Coordinates of C-alpha atoms and ligand atoms in Angstrom, one line a residue:
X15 CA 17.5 -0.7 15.7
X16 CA 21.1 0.7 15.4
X17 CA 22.2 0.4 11.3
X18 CA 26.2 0.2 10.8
X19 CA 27.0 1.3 7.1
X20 CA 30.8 0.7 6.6
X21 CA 32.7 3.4 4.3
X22 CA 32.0 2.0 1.2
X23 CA 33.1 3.7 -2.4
X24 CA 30.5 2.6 -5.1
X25 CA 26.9 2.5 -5.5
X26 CA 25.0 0.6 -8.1
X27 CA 20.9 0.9 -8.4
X28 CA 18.9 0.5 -11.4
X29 CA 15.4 0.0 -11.3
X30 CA 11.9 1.1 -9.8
X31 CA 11.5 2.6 -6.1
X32 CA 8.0 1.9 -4.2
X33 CA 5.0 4.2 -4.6
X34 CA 4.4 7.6 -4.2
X35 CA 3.2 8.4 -0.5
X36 CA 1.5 11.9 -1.6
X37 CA -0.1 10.1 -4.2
X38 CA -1.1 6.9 -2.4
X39 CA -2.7 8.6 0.6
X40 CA -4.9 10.8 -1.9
X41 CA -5.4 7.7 -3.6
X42 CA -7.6 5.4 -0.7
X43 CA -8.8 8.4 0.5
X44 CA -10.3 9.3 -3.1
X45 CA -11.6 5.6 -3.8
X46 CA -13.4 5.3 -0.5
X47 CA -15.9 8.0 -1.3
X48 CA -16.3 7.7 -4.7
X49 CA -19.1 4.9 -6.5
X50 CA -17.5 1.9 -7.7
X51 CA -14.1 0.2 -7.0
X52 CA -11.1 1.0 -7.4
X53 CA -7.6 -1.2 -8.1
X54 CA -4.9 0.8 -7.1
X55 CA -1.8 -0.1 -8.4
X56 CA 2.2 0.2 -7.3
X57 CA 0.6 2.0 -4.0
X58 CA 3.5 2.8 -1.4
X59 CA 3.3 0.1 1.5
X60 CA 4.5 2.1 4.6
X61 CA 3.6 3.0 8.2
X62 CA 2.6 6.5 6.9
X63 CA -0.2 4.9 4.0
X64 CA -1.3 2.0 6.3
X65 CA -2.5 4.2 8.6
X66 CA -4.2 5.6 5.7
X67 CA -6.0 2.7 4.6
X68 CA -6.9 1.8 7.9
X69 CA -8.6 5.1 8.1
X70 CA -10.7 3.9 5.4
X71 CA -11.6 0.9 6.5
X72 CA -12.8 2.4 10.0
X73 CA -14.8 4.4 7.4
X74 CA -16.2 1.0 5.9
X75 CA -14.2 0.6 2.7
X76 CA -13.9 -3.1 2.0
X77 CA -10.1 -3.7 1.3
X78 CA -7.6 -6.3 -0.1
X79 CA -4.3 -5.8 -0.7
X80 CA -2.4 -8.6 -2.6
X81 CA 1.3 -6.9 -2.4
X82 CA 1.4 -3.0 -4.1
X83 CA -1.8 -3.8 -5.7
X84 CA -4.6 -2.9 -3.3
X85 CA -8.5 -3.1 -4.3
X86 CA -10.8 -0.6 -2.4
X87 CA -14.4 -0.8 -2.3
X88 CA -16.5 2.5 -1.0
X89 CA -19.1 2.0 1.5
X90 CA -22.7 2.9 0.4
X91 CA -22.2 5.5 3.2
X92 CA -19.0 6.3 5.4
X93 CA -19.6 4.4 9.1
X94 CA -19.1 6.6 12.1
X95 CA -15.8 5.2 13.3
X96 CA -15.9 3.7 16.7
X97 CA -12.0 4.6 17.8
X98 CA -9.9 7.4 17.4
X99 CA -8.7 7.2 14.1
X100 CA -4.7 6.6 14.7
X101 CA -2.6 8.8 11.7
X102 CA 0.0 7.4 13.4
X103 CA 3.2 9.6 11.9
X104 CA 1.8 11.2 8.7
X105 CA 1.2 14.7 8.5
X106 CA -0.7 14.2 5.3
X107 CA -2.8 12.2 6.8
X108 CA -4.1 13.9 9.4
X109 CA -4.6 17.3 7.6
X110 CA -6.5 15.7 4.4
X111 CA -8.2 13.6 6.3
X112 CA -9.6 17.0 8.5
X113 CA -11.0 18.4 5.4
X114 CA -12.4 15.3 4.3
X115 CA -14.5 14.4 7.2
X116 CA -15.4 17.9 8.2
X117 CA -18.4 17.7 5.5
X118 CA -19.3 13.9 6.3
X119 CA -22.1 14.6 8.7
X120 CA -20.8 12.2 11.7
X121 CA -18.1 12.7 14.8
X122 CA -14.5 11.6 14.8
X123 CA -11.2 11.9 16.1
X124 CA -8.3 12.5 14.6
X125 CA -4.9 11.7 16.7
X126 CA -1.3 10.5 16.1
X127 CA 2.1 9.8 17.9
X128 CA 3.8 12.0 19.9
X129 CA 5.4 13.9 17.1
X130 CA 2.1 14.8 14.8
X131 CA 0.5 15.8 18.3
X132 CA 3.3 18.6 18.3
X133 CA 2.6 19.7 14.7
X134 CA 0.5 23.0 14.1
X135 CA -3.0 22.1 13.0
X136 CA -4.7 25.5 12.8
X137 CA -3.5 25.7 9.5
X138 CA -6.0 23.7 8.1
X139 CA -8.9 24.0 11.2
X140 CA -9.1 27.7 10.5
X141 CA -9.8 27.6 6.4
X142 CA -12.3 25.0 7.0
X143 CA -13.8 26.7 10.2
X144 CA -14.3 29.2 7.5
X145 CA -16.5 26.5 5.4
X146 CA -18.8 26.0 9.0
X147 CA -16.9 22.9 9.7
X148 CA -17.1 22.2 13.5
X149 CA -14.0 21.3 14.6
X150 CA -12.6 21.0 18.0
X151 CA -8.7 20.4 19.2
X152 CA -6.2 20.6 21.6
X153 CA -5.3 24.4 22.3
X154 CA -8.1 25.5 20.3
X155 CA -7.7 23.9 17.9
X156 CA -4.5 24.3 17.2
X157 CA -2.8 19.9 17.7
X158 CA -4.3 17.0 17.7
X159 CA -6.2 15.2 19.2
X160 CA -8.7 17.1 16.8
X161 CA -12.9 16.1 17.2
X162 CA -14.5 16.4 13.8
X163 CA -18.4 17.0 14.3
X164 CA -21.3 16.8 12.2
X165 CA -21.8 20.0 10.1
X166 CA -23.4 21.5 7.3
X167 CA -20.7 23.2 5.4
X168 CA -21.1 26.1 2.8
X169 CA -18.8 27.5 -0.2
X170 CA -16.8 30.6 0.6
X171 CA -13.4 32.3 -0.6
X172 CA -10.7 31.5 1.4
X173 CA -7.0 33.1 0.5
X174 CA -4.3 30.4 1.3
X175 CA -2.2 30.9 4.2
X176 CA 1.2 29.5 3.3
X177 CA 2.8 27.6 0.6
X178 CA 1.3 24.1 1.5
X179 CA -0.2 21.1 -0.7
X180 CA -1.7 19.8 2.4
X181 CA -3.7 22.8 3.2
X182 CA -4.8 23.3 -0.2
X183 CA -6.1 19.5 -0.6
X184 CA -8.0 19.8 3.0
X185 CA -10.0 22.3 1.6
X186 CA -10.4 21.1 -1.3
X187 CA -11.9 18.0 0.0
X188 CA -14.1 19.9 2.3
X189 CA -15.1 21.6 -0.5
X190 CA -16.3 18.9 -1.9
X191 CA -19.4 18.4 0.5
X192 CA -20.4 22.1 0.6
X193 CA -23.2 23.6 -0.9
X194 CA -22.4 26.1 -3.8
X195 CA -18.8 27.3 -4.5
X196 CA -15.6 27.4 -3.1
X197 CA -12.9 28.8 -4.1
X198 CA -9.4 28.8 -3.3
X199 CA -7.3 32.5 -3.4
X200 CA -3.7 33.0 -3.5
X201 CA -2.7 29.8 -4.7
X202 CA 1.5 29.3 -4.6
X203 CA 2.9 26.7 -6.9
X204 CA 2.7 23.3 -4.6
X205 CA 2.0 19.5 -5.6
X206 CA -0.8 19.3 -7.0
X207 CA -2.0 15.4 -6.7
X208 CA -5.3 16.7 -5.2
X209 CA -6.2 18.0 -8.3
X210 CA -5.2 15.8 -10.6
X211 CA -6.6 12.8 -9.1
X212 CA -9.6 14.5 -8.7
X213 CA -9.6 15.0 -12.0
X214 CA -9.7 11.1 -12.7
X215 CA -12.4 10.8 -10.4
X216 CA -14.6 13.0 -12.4
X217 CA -14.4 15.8 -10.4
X218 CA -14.5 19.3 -11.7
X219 CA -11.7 21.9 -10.3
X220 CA -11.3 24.9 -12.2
X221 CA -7.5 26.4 -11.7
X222 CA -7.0 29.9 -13.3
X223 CA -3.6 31.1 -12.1
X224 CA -3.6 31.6 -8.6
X225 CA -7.3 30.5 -8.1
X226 CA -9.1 27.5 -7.9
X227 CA -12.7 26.5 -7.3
X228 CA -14.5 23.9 -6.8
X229 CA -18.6 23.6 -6.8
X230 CA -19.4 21.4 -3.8
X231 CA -22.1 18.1 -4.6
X232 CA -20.1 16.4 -6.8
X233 CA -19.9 12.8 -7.0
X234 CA -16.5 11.4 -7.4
X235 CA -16.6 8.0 -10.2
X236 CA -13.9 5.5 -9.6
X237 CA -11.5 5.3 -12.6
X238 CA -12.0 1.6 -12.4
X239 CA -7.9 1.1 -12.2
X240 CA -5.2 3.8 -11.0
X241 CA -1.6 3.7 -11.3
X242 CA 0.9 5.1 -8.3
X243 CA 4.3 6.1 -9.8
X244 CA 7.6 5.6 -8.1
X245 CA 8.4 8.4 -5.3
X246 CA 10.4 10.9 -6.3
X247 CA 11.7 11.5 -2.4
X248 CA 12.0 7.8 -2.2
X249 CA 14.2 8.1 -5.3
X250 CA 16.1 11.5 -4.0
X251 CA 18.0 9.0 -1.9
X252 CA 19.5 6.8 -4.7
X253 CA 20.2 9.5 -7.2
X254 CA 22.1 11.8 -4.1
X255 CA 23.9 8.7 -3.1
X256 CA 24.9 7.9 -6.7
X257 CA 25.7 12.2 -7.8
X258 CA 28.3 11.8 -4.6
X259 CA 29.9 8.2 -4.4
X260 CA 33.2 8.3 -5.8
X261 CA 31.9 5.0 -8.3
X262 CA 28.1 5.6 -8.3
X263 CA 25.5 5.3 -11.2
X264 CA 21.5 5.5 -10.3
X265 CA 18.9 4.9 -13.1
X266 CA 14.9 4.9 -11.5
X267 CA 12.6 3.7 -13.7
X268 CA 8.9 4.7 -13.4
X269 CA 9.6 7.2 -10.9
X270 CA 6.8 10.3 -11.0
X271 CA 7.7 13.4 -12.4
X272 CA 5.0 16.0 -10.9
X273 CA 6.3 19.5 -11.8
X274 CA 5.6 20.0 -8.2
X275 CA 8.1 17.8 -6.8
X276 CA 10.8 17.7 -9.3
X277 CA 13.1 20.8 -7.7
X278 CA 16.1 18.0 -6.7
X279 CA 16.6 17.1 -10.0
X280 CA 17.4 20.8 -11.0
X281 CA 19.4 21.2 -7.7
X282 CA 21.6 18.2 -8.2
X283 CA 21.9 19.8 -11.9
X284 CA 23.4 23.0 -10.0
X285 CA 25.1 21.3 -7.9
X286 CA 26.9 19.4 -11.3
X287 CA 25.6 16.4 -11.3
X288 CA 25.3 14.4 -14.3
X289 CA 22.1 14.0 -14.8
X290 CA 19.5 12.9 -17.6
X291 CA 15.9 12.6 -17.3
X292 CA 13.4 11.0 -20.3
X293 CA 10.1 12.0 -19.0
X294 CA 6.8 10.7 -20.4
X295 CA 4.1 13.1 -21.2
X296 CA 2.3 15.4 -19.2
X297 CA -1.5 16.0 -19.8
X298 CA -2.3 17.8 -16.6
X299 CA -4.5 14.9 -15.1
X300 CA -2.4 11.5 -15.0
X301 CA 0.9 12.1 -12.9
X302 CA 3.8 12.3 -15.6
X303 CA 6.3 9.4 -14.7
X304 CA 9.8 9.0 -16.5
X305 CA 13.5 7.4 -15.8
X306 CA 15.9 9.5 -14.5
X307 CA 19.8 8.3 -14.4
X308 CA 22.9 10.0 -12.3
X309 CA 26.2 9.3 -12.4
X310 CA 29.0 10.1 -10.1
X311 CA 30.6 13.9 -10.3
X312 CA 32.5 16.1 -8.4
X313 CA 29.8 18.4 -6.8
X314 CA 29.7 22.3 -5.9
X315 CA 27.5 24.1 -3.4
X316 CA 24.0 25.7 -4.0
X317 CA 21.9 28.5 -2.9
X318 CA 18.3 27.5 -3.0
X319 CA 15.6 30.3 -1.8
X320 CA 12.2 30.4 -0.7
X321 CA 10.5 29.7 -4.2
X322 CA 12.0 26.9 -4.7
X323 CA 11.3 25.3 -1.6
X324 CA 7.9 23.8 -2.4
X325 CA 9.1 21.7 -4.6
X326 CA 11.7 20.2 -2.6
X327 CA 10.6 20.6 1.0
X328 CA 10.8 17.0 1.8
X329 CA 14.2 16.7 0.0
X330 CA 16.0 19.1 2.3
X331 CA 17.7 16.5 4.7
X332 CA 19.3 14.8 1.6
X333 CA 20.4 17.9 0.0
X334 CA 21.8 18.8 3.3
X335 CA 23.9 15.0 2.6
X336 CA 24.6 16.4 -0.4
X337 CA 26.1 19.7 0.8
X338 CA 28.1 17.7 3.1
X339 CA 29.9 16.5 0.6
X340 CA 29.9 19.1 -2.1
X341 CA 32.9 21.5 -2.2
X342 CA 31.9 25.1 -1.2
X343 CA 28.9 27.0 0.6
X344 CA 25.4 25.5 0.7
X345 CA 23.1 28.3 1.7
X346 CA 18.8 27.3 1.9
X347 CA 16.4 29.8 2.5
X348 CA 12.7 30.3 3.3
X349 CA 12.6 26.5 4.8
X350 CA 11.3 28.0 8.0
X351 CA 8.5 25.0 7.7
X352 CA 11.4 22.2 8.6
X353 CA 10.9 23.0 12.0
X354 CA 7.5 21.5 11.9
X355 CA 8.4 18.5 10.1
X356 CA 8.7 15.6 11.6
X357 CA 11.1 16.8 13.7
X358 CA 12.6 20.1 13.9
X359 CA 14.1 19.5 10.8
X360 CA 16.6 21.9 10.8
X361 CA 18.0 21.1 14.1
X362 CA 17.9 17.3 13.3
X363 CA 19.6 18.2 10.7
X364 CA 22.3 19.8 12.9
X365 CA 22.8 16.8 14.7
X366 CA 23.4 14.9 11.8
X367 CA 25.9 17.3 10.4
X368 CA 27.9 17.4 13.6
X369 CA 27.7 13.4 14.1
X370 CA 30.1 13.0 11.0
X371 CA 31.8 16.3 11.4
X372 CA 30.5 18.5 9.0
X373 CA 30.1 22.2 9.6
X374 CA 26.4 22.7 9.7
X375 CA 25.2 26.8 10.4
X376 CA 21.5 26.5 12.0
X377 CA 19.8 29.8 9.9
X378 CA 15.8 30.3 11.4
X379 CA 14.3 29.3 8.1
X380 CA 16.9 27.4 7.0
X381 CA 20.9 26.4 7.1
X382 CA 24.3 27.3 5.7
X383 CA 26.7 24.0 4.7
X384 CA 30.6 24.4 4.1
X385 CA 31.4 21.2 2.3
X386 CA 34.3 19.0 2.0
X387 CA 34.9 16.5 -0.2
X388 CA 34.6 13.5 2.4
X389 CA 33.1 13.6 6.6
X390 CA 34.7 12.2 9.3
X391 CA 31.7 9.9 9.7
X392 CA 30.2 8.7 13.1
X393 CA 26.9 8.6 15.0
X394 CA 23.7 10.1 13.9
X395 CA 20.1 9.7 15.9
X396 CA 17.0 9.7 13.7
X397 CA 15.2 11.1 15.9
X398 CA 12.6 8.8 14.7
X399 CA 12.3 11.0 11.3
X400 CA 12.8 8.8 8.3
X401 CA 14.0 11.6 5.9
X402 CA 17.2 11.9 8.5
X403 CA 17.3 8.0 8.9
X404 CA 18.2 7.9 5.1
X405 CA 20.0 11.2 5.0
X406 CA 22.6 9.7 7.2
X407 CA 23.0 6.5 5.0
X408 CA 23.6 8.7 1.9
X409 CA 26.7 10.2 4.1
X410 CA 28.2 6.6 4.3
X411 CA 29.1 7.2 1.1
X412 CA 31.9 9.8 1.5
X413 CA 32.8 8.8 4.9
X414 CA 36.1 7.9 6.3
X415 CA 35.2 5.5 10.0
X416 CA 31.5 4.6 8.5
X417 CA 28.2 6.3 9.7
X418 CA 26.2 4.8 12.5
X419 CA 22.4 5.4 12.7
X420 CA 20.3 5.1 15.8
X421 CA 16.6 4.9 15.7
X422 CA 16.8 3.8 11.8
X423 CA 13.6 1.5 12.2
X424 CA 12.0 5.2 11.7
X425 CA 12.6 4.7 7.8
X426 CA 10.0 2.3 7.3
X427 CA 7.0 5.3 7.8
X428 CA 7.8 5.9 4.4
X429 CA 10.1 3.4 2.8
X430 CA 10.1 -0.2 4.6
X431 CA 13.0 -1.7 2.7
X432 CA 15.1 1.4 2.4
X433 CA 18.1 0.0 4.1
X434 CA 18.5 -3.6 2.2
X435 CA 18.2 -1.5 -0.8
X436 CA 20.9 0.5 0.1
X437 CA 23.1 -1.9 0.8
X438 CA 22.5 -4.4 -1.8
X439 CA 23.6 -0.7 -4.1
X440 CA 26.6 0.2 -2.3
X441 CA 29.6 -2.0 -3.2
Ligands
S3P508 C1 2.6 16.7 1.3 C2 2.9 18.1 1.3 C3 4.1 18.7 1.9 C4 5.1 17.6 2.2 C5 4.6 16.4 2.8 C6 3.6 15.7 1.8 C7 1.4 16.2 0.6 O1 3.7 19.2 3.2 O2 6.1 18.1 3.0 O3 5.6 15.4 3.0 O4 1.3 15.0 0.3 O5 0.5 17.1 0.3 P1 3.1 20.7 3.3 O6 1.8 20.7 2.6 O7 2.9 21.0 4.7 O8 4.1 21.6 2.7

């Protein structure tokens, strides 16, 4: 599907975006092994989080979704599943679901589309080798297809690799069916949804600075009813097209707030946006949700290095909209895991840049921008990566001929209705 967004000036939005995908995976995965049901509420509809749920339902959870509400009851005992389990796109996915399978005691496999195959899996088959988990894979190990066997697993200490939430949460899961402790060494500040909804399960995980642990055994209790907030990436895309439209105002209701996730509110700050965020309380278990509002201003460039990356790894295509269109040097740093995005993020990102005529500098862990007020606009490819699918739309915006986006269909892995939103907005 080839999306034609004309040059238009103003852009309009006010009101909730869908769930959170981080948050909704952890959610059905959570709810399927814990006693009692669950209601999930506001949970993200996508390709990404249906491939999720049907995960758990080739585990036996009993599911019904009426709309964003979706009701999951556990199994009395996860069924072996007779098909590869398809994660489809979703990084996330695939790795969590790794670590929470390599305890279960029966076989699976874990596979995807073309581009998850490419993506580096010895990041989490290594810690949880480290467990005893038994787990077999392409290259050693190192893509998918991965085979999951039945093993005993035991607590250890494992020191993080890399800066990663989904890493962290594998093991955290896998921790969960081990006997004794396990616990978790050079923690760097990443989302930290595993936790927290782990928390509300009943779960115990002890975080002292940079260490966690977790004793295995422990049965996880349904909350009974969970809430998903807004996404905050989903949201990235309204608030960046409002910050640069030449007439634009954004206000996101209910959108989550996870310290963890929140770096592109302080970047479009930098960058000199107007910006104001109300932001409900934060009480380390529930994820903190608030509005946050942007209106139109003239924007600068940014520098944004490698500890700030975290928490705005999945916001880098839009900030590289932003840059586009911001007056001055955008320079990003320590982003060496875009390549193994969805796509080579940083090249995609190249491609887009150069489709509307923006000078884009490919760095190896990141990119240097020299923005102008307005591109000349033209044709981008997906590449059948959603974050560059809505990227492009934000560059619409401050186009001259109009931005053309092949593969655009790709947007629904995370956000389904992303492009009748965005037009509906921009006026
Ligand atoms: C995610 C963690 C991040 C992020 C991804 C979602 C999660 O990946 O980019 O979109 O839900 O845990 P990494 O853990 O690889 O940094």
């Amino acid at each position: 599907m080839r999306v034609s967004l004309g040059p238009r000036r103003g852009f309009h939005f006010a009101g909730p975006v869908p769930g959170d995908k981080s948050v909704t995976h952890r959610a059905y995965l959570l709810a399927t092994r814990a006693s009692g049901e669950t209601l999930i509420r506001g949970a993200l509809r996508s390709r990404d989080t249906d491939a999720t749920l049907a995960v758990c339902r080739a585990l036996g959870a009993d599911v019904r979704v009426d709309g964003q509400d979706v009701r999951l009851a556990p199994p009395t005992q996860f069924q072996e599943p007779s098909a590869p389990l398809d994660c489809e796109n979703a990084g996330t996915l695939i790795r969590l679901a790794t670590g929470y399978l390599a305890g279960a005691g029966l076989f699976a496999v874990l596979t995807g589309d073309d581009s998850l195959r490419a993506r580096p899996m010895r990041r989490v088959v290594e810690p949880l080798r480290l467990l005893g988990a038994r787990i077999e894979g392409r290259d050693q190990g190192a893509r998918a297809p991965l085979a999951v066997l039945p093993a005993q697993l035991a607590g250890c200490t494992i020191s993080l690799p890399l800066p990663s939430a989904q890493v962290k949460s594998a093991v955290m899961l896998a921790a969960l069916d081990a006997a004794g402790e396990t616990v978790l060494l050079d923690l760097m500040p990443t989302r930290d949804h595993t936790e927290r909804m782990l928390r509300q399960f009943g779960a115990r995980v002890d975080i002292q600075g940079d260490r966690a642990s977790i004793v295995g055994g422990q049965q996880l209790v349904s909350p009974g009813r969970l809430d998903v907030p807004g996404d905050i990436s989903h949201a990235a895309f309204l608030l960046a097209s409002a910050a640069l439209s030449e007439r634009g105002e954004a206000r996101v209701t209910g959108v989550g707030l996870n310290p963890g996730r929140t770096g592109i509110l302080a970047v479009l700050r930098r960058m000199g946006a107007r910006i104001e965020v109300s932001a409900g309380e934060d009480d380390g278990v529930i994820e903190p949700s608030g509005e946050v509002l942007v209106q139109q201003s003239d924007l600068a460039g940014v520098e944004i290095g490698p500890d700030e990356v975290p928490s705005l790894i999945d916001e880098l295509p839009v900030i590289a909209a932003l840059a586009l269109c911001a007056e001055g040097v955008t320079t990003v740093h320590g982003a060496g895991e875009l390549r193994v995005k969805e796509t080579d993020r940083i090249a995609a990102l190249r491609q887009m840049a150069e489709g509307v005529g923006g000078d884009f500098e490919e760095l190896a862990d990141g990119f240097r921008i020299r923005g102008k007020r307005n591109v000349q606009g033209g044709l981008v490819q997906s590449l059948g990566d959603h974050r560059i699918a809505m990227a492009a739309a934000v560059l619409s915006l401050r186009s001259r001929e109009g931005v053309e986006i092949a593969d655009a269909e790709a947007a629904a892995v995370s956000f389904p209705r992303f492009f009748d939103l965005f037009e509906a907005a921009s006026v």
